Coordinates of C-alpha atoms and ligand atoms in Angstrom, one line a residue:
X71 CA -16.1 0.5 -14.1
X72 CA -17.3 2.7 -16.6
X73 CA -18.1 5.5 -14.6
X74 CA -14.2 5.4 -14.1
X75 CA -13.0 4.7 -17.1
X76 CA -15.2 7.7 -18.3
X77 CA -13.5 10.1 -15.5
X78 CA -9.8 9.3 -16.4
X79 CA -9.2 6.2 -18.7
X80 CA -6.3 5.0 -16.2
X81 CA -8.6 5.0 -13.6
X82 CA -10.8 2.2 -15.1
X83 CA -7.7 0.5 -16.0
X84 CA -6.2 0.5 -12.2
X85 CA -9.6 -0.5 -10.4
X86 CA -10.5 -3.3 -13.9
X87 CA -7.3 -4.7 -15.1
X88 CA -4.8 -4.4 -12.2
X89 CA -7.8 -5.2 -9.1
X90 CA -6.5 -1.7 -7.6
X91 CA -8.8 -0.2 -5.1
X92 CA -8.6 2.6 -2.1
X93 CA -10.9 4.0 0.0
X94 CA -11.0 8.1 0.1
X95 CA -13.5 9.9 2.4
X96 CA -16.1 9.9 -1.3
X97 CA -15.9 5.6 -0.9
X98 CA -16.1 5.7 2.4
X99 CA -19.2 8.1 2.3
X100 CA -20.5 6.5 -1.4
X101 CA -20.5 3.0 0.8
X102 CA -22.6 4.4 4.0
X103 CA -25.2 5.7 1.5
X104 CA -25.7 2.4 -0.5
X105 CA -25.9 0.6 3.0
X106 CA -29.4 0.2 2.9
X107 CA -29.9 -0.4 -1.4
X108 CA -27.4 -3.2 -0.9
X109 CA -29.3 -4.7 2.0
X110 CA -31.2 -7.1 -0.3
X111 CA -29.7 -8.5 -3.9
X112 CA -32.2 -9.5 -6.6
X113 CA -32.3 -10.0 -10.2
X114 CA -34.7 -8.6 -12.4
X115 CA -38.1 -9.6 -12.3
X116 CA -41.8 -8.2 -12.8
X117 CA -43.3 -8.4 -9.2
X118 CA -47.0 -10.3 -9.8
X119 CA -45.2 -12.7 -12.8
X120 CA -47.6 -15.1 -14.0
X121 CA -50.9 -13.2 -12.8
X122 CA -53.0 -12.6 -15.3
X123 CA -55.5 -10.2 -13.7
X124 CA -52.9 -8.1 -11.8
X125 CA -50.4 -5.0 -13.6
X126 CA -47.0 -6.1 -12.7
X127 CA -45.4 -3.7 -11.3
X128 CA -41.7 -3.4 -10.1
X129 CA -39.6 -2.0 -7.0
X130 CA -36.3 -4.1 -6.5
X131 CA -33.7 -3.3 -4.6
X132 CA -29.3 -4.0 -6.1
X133 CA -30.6 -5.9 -9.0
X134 CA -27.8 -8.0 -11.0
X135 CA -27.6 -7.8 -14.8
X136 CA -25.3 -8.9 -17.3
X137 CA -25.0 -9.3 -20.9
X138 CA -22.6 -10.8 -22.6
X139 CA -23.4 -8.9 -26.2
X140 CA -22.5 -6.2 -24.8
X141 CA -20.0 -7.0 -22.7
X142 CA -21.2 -5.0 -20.0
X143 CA -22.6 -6.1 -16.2
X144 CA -24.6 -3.9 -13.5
X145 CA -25.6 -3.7 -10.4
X146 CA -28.9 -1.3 -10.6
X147 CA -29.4 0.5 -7.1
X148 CA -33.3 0.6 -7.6
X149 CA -35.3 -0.7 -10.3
X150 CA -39.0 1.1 -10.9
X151 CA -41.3 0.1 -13.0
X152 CA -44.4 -1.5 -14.6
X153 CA -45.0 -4.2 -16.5
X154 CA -41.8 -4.6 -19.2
X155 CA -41.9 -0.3 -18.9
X156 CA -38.4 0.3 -16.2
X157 CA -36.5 3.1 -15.1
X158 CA -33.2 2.2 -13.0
X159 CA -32.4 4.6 -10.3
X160 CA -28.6 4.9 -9.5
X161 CA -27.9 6.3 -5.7
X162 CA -25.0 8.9 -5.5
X163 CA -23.4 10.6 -2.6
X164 CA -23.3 14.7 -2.2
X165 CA -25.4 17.0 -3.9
X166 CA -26.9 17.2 -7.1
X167 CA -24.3 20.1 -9.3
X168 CA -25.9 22.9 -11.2
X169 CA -24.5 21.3 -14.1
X170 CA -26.9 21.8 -18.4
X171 CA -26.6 17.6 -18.6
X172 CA -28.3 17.3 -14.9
X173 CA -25.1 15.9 -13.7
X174 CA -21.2 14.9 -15.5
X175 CA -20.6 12.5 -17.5
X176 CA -19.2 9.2 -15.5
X177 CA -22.4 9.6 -13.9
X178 CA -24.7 9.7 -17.4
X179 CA -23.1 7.0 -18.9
X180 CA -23.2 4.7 -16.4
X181 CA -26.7 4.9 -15.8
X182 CA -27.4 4.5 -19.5
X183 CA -25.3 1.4 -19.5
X184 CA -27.8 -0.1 -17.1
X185 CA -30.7 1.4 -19.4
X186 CA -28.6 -0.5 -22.3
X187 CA -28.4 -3.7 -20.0
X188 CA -32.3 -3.7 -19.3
X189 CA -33.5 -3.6 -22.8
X190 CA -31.4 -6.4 -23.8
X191 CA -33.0 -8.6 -21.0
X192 CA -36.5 -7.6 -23.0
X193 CA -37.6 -4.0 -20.8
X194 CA -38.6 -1.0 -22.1
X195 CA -36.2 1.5 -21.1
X196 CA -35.8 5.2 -22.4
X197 CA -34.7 6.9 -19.0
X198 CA -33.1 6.9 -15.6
X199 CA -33.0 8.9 -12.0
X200 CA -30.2 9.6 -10.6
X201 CA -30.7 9.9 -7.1
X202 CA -28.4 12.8 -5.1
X203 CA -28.7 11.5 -1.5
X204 CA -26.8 14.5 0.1
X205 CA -29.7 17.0 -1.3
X206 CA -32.3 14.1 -1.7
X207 CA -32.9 15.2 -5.4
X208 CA -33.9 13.1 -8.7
X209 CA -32.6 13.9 -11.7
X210 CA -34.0 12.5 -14.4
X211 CA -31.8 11.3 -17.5
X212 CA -33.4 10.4 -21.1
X213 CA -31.2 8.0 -22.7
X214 CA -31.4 9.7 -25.9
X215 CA -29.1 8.6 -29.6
X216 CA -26.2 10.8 -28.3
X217 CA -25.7 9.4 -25.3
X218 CA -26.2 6.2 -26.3
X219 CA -23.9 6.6 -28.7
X220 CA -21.0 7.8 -25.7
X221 CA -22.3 5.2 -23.8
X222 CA -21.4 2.5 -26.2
X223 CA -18.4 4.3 -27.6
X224 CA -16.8 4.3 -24.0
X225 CA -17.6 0.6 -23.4
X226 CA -16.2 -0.4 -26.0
X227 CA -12.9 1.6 -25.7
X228 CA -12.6 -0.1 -22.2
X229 CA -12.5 -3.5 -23.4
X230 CA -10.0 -2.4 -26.0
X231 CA -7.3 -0.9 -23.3
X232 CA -8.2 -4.0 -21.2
X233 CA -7.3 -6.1 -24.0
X234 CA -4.3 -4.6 -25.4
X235 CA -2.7 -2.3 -22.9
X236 CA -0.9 -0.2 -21.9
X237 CA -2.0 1.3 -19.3
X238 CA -3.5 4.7 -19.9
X239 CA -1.3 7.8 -18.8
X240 CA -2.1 10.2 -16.0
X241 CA -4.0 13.0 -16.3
X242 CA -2.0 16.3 -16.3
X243 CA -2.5 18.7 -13.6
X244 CA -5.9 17.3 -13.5
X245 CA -8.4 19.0 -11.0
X246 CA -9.5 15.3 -10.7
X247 CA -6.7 13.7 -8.9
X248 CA -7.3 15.2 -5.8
X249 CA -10.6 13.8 -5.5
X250 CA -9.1 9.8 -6.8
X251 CA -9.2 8.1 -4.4
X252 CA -6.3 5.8 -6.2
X253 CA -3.9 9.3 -6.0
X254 CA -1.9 7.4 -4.2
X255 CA -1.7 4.3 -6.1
X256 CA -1.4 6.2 -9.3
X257 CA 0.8 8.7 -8.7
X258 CA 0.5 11.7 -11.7
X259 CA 2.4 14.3 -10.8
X260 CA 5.3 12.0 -9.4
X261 CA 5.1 10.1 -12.7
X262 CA 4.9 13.4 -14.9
X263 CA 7.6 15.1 -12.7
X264 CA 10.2 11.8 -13.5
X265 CA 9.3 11.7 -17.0
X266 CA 9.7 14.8 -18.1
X267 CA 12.8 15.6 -16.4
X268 CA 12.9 17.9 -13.1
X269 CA 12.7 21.9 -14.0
X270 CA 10.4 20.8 -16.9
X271 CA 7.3 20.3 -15.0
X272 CA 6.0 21.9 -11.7
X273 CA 7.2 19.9 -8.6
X274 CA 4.2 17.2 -7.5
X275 CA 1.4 18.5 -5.9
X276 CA 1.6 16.8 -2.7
X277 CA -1.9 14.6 -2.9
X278 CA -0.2 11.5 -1.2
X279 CA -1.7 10.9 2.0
X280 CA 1.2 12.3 4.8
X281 CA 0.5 9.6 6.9
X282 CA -1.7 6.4 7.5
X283 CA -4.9 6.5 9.9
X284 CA -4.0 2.5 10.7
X285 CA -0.9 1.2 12.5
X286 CA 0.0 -2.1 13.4
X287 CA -0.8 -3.8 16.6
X288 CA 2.2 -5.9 17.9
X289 CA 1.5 -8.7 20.9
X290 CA 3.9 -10.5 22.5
X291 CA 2.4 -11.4 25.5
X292 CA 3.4 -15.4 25.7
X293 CA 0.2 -17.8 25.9
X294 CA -2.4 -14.3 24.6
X295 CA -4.8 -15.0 22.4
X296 CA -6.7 -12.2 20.3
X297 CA -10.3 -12.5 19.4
X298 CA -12.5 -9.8 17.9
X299 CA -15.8 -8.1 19.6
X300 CA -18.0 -6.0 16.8
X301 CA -15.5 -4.0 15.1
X302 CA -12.5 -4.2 17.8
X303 CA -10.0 -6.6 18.1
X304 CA -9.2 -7.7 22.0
X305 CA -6.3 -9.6 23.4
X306 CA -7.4 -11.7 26.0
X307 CA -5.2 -13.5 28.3
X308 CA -7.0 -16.2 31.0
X309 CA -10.3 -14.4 29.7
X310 CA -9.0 -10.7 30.9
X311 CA -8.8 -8.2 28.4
X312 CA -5.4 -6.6 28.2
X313 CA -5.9 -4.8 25.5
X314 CA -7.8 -3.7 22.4
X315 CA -7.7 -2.1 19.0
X316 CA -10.0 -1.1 16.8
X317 CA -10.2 -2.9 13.3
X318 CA -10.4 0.4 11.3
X319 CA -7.1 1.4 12.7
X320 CA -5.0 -2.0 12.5
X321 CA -3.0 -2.3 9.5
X322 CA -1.2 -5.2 10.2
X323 CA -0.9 -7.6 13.0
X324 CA 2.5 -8.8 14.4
X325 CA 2.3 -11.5 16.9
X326 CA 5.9 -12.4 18.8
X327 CA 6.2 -15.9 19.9
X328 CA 3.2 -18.2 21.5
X329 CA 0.6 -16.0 20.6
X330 CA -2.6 -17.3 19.4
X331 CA -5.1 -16.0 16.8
X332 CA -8.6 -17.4 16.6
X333 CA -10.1 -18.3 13.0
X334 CA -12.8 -16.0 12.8
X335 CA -10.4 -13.2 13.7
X336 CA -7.7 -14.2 10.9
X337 CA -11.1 -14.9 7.9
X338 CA -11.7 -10.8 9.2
X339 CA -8.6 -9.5 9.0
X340 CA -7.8 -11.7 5.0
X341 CA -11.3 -10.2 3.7
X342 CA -9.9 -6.8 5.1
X343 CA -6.5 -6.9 3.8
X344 CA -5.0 -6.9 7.3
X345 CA -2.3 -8.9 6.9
X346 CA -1.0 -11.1 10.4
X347 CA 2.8 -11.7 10.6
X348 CA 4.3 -14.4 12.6
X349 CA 7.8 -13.6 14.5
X350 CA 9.7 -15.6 17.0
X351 CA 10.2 -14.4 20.7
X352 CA 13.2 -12.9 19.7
X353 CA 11.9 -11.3 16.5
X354 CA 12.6 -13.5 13.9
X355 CA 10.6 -13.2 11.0
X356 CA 8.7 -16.6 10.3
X357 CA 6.1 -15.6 7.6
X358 CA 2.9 -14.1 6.8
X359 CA -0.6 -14.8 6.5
X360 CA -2.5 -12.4 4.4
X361 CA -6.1 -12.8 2.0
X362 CA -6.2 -13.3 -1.3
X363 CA -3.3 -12.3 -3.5
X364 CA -3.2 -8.9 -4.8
X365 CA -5.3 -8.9 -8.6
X366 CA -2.6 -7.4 -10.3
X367 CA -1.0 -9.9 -12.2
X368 CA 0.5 -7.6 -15.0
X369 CA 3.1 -6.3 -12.3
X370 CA 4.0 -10.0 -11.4
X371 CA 4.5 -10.5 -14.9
X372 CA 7.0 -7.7 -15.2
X373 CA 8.6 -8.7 -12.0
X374 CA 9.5 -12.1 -13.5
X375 CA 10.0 -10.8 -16.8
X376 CA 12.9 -8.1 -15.1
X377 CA 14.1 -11.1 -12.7
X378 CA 15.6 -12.8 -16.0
X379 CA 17.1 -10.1 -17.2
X380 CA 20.4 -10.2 -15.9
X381 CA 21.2 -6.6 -17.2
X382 CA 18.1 -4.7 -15.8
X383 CA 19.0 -6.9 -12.6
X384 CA 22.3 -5.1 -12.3
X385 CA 20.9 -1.8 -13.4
X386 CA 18.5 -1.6 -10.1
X387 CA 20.8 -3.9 -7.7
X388 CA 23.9 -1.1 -8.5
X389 CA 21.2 1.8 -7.7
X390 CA 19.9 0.0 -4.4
X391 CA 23.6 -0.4 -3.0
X392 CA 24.6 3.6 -4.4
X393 CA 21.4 4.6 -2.1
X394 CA 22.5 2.0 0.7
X395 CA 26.2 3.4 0.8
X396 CA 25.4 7.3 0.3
X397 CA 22.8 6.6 3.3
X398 CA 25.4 5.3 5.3
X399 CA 27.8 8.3 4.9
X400 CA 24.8 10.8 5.5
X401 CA 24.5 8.9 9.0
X402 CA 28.4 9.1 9.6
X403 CA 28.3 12.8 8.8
X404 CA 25.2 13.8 10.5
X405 CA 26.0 11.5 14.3
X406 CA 29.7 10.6 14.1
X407 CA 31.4 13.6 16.1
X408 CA 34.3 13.9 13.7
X409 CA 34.1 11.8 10.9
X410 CA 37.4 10.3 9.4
X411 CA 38.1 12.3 6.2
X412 CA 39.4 9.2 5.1
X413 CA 36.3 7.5 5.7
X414 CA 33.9 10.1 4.3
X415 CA 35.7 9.9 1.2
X416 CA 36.5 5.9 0.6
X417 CA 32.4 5.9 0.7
X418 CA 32.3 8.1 -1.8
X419 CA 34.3 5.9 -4.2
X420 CA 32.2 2.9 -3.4
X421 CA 29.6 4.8 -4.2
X422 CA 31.5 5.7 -7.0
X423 CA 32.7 1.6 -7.9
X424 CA 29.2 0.7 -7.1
X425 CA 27.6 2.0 -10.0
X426 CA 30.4 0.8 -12.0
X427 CA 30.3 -2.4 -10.8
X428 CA 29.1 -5.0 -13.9
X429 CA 28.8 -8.0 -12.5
X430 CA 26.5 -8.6 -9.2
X431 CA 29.6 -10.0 -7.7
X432 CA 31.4 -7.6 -8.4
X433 CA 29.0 -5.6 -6.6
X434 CA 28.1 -7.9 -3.5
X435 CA 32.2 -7.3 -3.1
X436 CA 31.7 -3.2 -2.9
X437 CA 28.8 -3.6 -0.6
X438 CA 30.4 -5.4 2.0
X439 CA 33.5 -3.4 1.8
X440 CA 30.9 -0.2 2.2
X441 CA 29.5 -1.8 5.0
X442 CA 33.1 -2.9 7.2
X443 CA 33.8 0.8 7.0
X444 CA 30.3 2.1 7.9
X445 CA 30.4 -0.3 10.6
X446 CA 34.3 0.3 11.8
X447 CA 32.7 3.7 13.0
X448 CA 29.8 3.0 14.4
X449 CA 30.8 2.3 18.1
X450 CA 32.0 5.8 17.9
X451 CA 28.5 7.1 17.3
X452 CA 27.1 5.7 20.4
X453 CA 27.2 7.8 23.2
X454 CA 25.2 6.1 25.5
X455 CA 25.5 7.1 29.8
X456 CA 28.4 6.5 31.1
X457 CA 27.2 4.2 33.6
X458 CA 26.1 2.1 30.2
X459 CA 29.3 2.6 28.4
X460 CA 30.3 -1.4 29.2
X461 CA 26.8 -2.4 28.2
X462 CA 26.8 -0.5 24.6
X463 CA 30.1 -0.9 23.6
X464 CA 30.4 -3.0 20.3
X465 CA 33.5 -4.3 18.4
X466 CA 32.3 -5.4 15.1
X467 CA 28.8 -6.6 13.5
X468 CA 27.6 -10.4 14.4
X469 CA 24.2 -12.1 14.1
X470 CA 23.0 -15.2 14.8
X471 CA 22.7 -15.1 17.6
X472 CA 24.0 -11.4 18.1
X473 CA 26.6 -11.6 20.8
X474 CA 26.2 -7.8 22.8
X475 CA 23.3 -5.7 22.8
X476 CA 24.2 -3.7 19.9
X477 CA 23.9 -6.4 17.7
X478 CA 20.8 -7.4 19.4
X479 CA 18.9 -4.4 18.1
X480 CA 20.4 -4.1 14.9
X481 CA 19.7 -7.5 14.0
X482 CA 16.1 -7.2 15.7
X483 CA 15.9 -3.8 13.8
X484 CA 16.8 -5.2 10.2
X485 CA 14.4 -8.0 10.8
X486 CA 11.5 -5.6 11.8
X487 CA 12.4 -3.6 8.4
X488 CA 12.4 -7.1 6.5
X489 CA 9.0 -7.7 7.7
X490 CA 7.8 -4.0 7.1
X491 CA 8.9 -4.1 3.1
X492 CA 7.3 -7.7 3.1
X493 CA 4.1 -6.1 3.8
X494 CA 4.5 -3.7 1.6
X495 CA 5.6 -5.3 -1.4
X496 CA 2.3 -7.7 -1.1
X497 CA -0.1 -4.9 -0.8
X498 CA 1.0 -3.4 -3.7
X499 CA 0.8 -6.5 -5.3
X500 CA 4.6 -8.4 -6.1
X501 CA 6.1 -11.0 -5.4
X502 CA 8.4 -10.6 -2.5
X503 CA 10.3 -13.7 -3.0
X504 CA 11.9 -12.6 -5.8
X505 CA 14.3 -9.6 -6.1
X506 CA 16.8 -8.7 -8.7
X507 CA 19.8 -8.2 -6.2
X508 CA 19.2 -10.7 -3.9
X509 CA 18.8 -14.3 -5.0
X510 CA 16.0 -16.1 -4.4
X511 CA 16.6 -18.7 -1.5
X512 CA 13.8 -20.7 0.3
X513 CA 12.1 -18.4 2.5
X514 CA 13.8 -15.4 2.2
X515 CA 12.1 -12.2 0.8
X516 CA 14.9 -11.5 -1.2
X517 CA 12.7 -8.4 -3.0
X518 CA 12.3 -7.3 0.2
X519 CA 16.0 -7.5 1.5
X520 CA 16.7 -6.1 -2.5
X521 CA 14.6 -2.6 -1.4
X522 CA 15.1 -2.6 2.1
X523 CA 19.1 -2.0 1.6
X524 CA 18.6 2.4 1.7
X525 CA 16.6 2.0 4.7
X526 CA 19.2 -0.2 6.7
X527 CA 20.8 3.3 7.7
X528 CA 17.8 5.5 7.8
X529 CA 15.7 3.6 9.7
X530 CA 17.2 0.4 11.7
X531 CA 20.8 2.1 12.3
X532 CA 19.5 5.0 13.2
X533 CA 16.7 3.7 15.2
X534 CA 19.7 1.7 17.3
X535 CA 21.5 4.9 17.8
X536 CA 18.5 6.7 19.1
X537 CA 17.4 4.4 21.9
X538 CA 21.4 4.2 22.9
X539 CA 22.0 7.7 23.1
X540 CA 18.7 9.0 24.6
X541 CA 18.6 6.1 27.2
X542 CA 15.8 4.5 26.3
X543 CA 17.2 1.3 26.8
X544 CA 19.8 0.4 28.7
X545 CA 21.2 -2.8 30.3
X546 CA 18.6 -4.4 32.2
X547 CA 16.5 -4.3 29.1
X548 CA 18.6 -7.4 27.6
X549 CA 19.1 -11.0 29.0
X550 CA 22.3 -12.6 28.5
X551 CA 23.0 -16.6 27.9
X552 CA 26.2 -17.8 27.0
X553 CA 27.3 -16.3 23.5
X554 CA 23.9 -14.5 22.8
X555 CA 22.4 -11.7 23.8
X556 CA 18.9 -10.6 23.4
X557 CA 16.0 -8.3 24.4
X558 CA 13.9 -9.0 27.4
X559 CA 10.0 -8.5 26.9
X560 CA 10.1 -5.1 28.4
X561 CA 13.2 -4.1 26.1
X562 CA 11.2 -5.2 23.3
X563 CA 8.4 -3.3 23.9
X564 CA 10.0 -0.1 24.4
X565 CA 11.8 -0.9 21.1
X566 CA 8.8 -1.5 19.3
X567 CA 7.4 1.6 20.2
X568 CA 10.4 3.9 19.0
X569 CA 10.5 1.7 16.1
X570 CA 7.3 2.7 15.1
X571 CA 8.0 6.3 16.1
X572 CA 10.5 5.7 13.3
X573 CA 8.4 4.8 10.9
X574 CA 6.0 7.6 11.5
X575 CA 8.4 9.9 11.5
X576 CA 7.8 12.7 8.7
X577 CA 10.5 13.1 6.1
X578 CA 11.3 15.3 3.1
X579 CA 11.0 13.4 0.3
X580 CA 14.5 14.2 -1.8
X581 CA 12.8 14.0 -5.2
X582 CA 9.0 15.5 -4.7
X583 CA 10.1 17.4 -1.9
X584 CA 7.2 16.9 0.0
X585 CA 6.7 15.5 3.8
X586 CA 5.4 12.2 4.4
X587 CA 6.1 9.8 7.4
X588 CA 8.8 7.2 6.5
X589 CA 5.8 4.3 6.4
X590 CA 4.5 6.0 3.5
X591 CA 7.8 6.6 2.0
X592 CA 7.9 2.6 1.7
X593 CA 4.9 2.4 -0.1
X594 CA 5.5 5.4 -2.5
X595 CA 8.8 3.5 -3.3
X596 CA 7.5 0.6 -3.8
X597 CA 4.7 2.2 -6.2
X598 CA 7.4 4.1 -8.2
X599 CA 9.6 0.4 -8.9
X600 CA 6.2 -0.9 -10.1
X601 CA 6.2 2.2 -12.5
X602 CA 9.6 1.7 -13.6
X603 CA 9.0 -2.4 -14.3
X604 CA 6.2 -1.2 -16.3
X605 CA 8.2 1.0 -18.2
X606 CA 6.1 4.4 -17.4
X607 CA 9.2 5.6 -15.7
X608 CA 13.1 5.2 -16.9
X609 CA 14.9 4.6 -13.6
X610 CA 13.7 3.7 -10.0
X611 CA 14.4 7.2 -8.1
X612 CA 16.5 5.3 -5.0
X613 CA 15.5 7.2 -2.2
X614 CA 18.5 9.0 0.1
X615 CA 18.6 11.8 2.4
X616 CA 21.0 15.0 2.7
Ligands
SF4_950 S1 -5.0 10.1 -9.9 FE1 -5.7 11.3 -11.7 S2 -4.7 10.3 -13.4 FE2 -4.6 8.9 -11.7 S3 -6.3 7.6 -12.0 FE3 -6.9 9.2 -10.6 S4 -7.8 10.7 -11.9 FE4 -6.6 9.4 -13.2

């Protein structure tokens, strides 16, 4: 961690205190390098120990040191030596850079940490190598007063941020956050751009990721079971493979109904962050199974701390239902042929009463007046065939069990998104079950409802108007029983697939005004109300379309 603390102090604090880490293509690459150091762990020893008539001399591979008087621990790549005389040799990816020092600084003090580290344990250690793999060059580093000096210096202002907080600010228009691989965990330029006010500072350079290389693999094949071969994970039903997905590209797995997981394949997917979420048949979202808990406790903290506020509670609940509503009127505007006047404009003063609202109650009430008008018009913004026109039409919003086919994807839709923000709000390390709009209530992600509330018209409304209107689904897709309705396996599948369409959909992002597909938008949200809990930003930027 030095090495990052010494490239941007907030990086050491994101990967040390709050257990943050991200791969980049430098990890990725860094990792495939060290494959063959890490092969064999060791601690330090003289090879030939306790010979008298033999020169001990040392070559040990990933060798583990620690020291608690100097508050440091190391893993040393290679360690070279004779006798009690050592030089550590730290492995790095690329070239070696045309730099006076031999190489930068992260690089220098690390190395003389583990120099530092091996004298205390009783060596004799004045220099290291650093090894550049991509031009197979040694560089050799003397770990003279100076850098001792830096070395010790930086060590010890590490443990200080660690212990007292806060978190160290982001670099400013920093040719290093491009090359961070937490960019899009940190977030500088976003941070910046909020803080000091829009105009002020140059619109975000647009480092987040556009979209994500993984996606998640739904199954919903009844009686399948999904085991994993190497590095793929196969679904098997009566020992025929009927499908397959590679492990590097799942993000999540979503199994629908009787579908079975074997242990070996859930241990992989919890040591690789791959979360598995459970739904009924019919889509109902039963819960989660996911590794260890994210490390960052600080954010839970906050969460807790802002949960028993009751006056930062209203402050976010009255900007998640201003986003909610305005969404909804952007929909009505951009789908409805001719949009009531009326209707346009009663919106607007919920939106209006919303943020005026000062009680939650009080607010609850504007919500669900928002929401009867939003959905009074909505049967007027399907337009599905004619021949459908009995199928699709819809008189007013029910659940449980939905009673027409419009209900039936909306409420299948909301519980998709439920599950989606679920997801999200554990990988970025809170605690879904507790929101600040939503009360908490066994089992239900109310932190997850509590965000989700701007995307109910972006993403599950419009979703449900999509697959209407273009005819993607129409009414054999849905299997009726007395007073329910719901998808059949076939309708489900094609509405997964626009779903997630949806979700990879690129968007403008109204306050950074770059692109990026609506799965990252979650996650950039959800980053941005972790900022605002910690107090690094003022206000959550709700997120709503023009
Ligand atoms: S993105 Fe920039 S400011 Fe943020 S941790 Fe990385 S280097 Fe530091």
């Amino acid at each position: 961690m030095l090495n990052e603390f010494a490239y941007c102090p907030r990086l050491g604090y994101l990967e040390w205190v709050q257990g943050e880490f991200a791969d980049n293509d430098d990890t990725v690459e860094g990792r495939y390098h060290h494959r063959n150091v890490d092969r064999t762990q060791q601690r330090a020893r003289p090879r030939g120990e306790g010979n008298d008539n033999e020169v001990p001399k040392i070559h040990e591979r990933s060798v583990w040191l620690g020291a608690e008087s100097l508050g440091l621990s190391t893993k040393i790549d290679l360690l070279e030596g004779e006798g009690r005389r050592v030089t550590p040799v730290d492995y790095k990816r690329g070239k070696r850079p045309h730099v006076p020092q031999g190489a930068y600084e992260p690089e220098l003090v690390q190395l003389c940490a583990q120099g530092l580290l091996l004298r205390d344990h009783g060596y004799e250690c004045d220099e290291g190598v650093l090894f550049f793999v991509g031009s197979r060059e040694r560089v050799r580093v003397v770990f003279d007063d100076e850098l001792v000096a830096r070395t010790v210096q930086l060590a010890a202002g590490m443990r200080a941020v660690a212990a007292a907080g806060p978190i160290p600010p982001p670099l400013v228009d920093s040719p290093k956050c491009p090359r961070c691989s937490l960019v899009g965990i940190c977030l500088p330029d976003e941070l910046r751009y909020l803080t000091v006010g829009e105009g002020a500072a140059a619109p975000p350079r647009p480092l987040v990721p556009a979209r994500d290389d993984a996606l998640p693999l739904h199954v919903q094949h009844p009686g399948a079971r999904i085991r994993k071969d190497g590095e793929v994970l196969q679904i098997v039903d009566d020992d025929k493979v009927i499908g397959e997905a590679r492990l590097a590209e799942t993000s999540q797995v979503v199994l629908f109904g009787a579908v079975h997981v074997t242990t070996p394949v859930v241990q992989e997917l919890c040591q690789r962050g791959i979360p598995v979420c459970y739904l009924s048949s019919g889509g109902w979202f039963y819960g989660i199974t996911h590794g260890m808990s994210h490390k960052n406790v600080e954010l839970r903290r906050r969460q807790y701390a802002v949960a028993g506020d009751p006056a930062r509670c209203l402050a976010l609940a009255r900007r998640f239902v201003q986003a909610k509503i305005a969404n909804c009127r952007t929909l009505l505007r951009r789908n409805h042929p001719s949009p009531a006047e009326d209707l346009l404009s009663d919106l607007k003063g919920d939106i209006r009463r919303a943020g005026q609202a000062d009680r939650l109650d009080v607010l609850l009430g504007v919500e669900g007046t928002a929401a009867r008008r939003h959905f009074s018009a909505f049967a007027e913004m399907l337009h599905p065939d004619e021949s459908e026109a009995a199928t699709f039409d819809l008189e007013s919003r029910n659940r449980r069990p939905p009673r027409d086919p419009v209900n039936a994807l909306l409420s299948l839709a909301y519980a998709m998104l439920t599950r989606e923000w679920t997801v999200v709000l554990f990988s970025v390390g809170f605690d879904p079950y507790l929101g600040f709009y939503h009360q908490p209530r066994y089992g239900r992600p109310a932190l997850a409802l509590d965000l989700m509330e701007e995307y109910r018209p972006l993403i599950a409304d419009s979703l449900v108007l999509t697959v209407v209107n273009n005819g993607e689904l129409r009414s054999e897709h849905f299997a009726r029983a007395p007073g329910a309705v719901s998808l059949t396996a076939a309708g489900r599948r094609k509405f997964i697939e626009a779903y997630e369409r949806r979700m990879s959909q690129e968007v403008t992002h109204p306050v950074f005004g770059y692109r990026i597909s609506y799965r990252r938008v979650l996650e950039v949200q959800a980053r941005l109300l972790a900022r605002h809990l910690s107090d690094e930003i003022s206000e959550y930027p709700s997120f709503t379309t023009r």
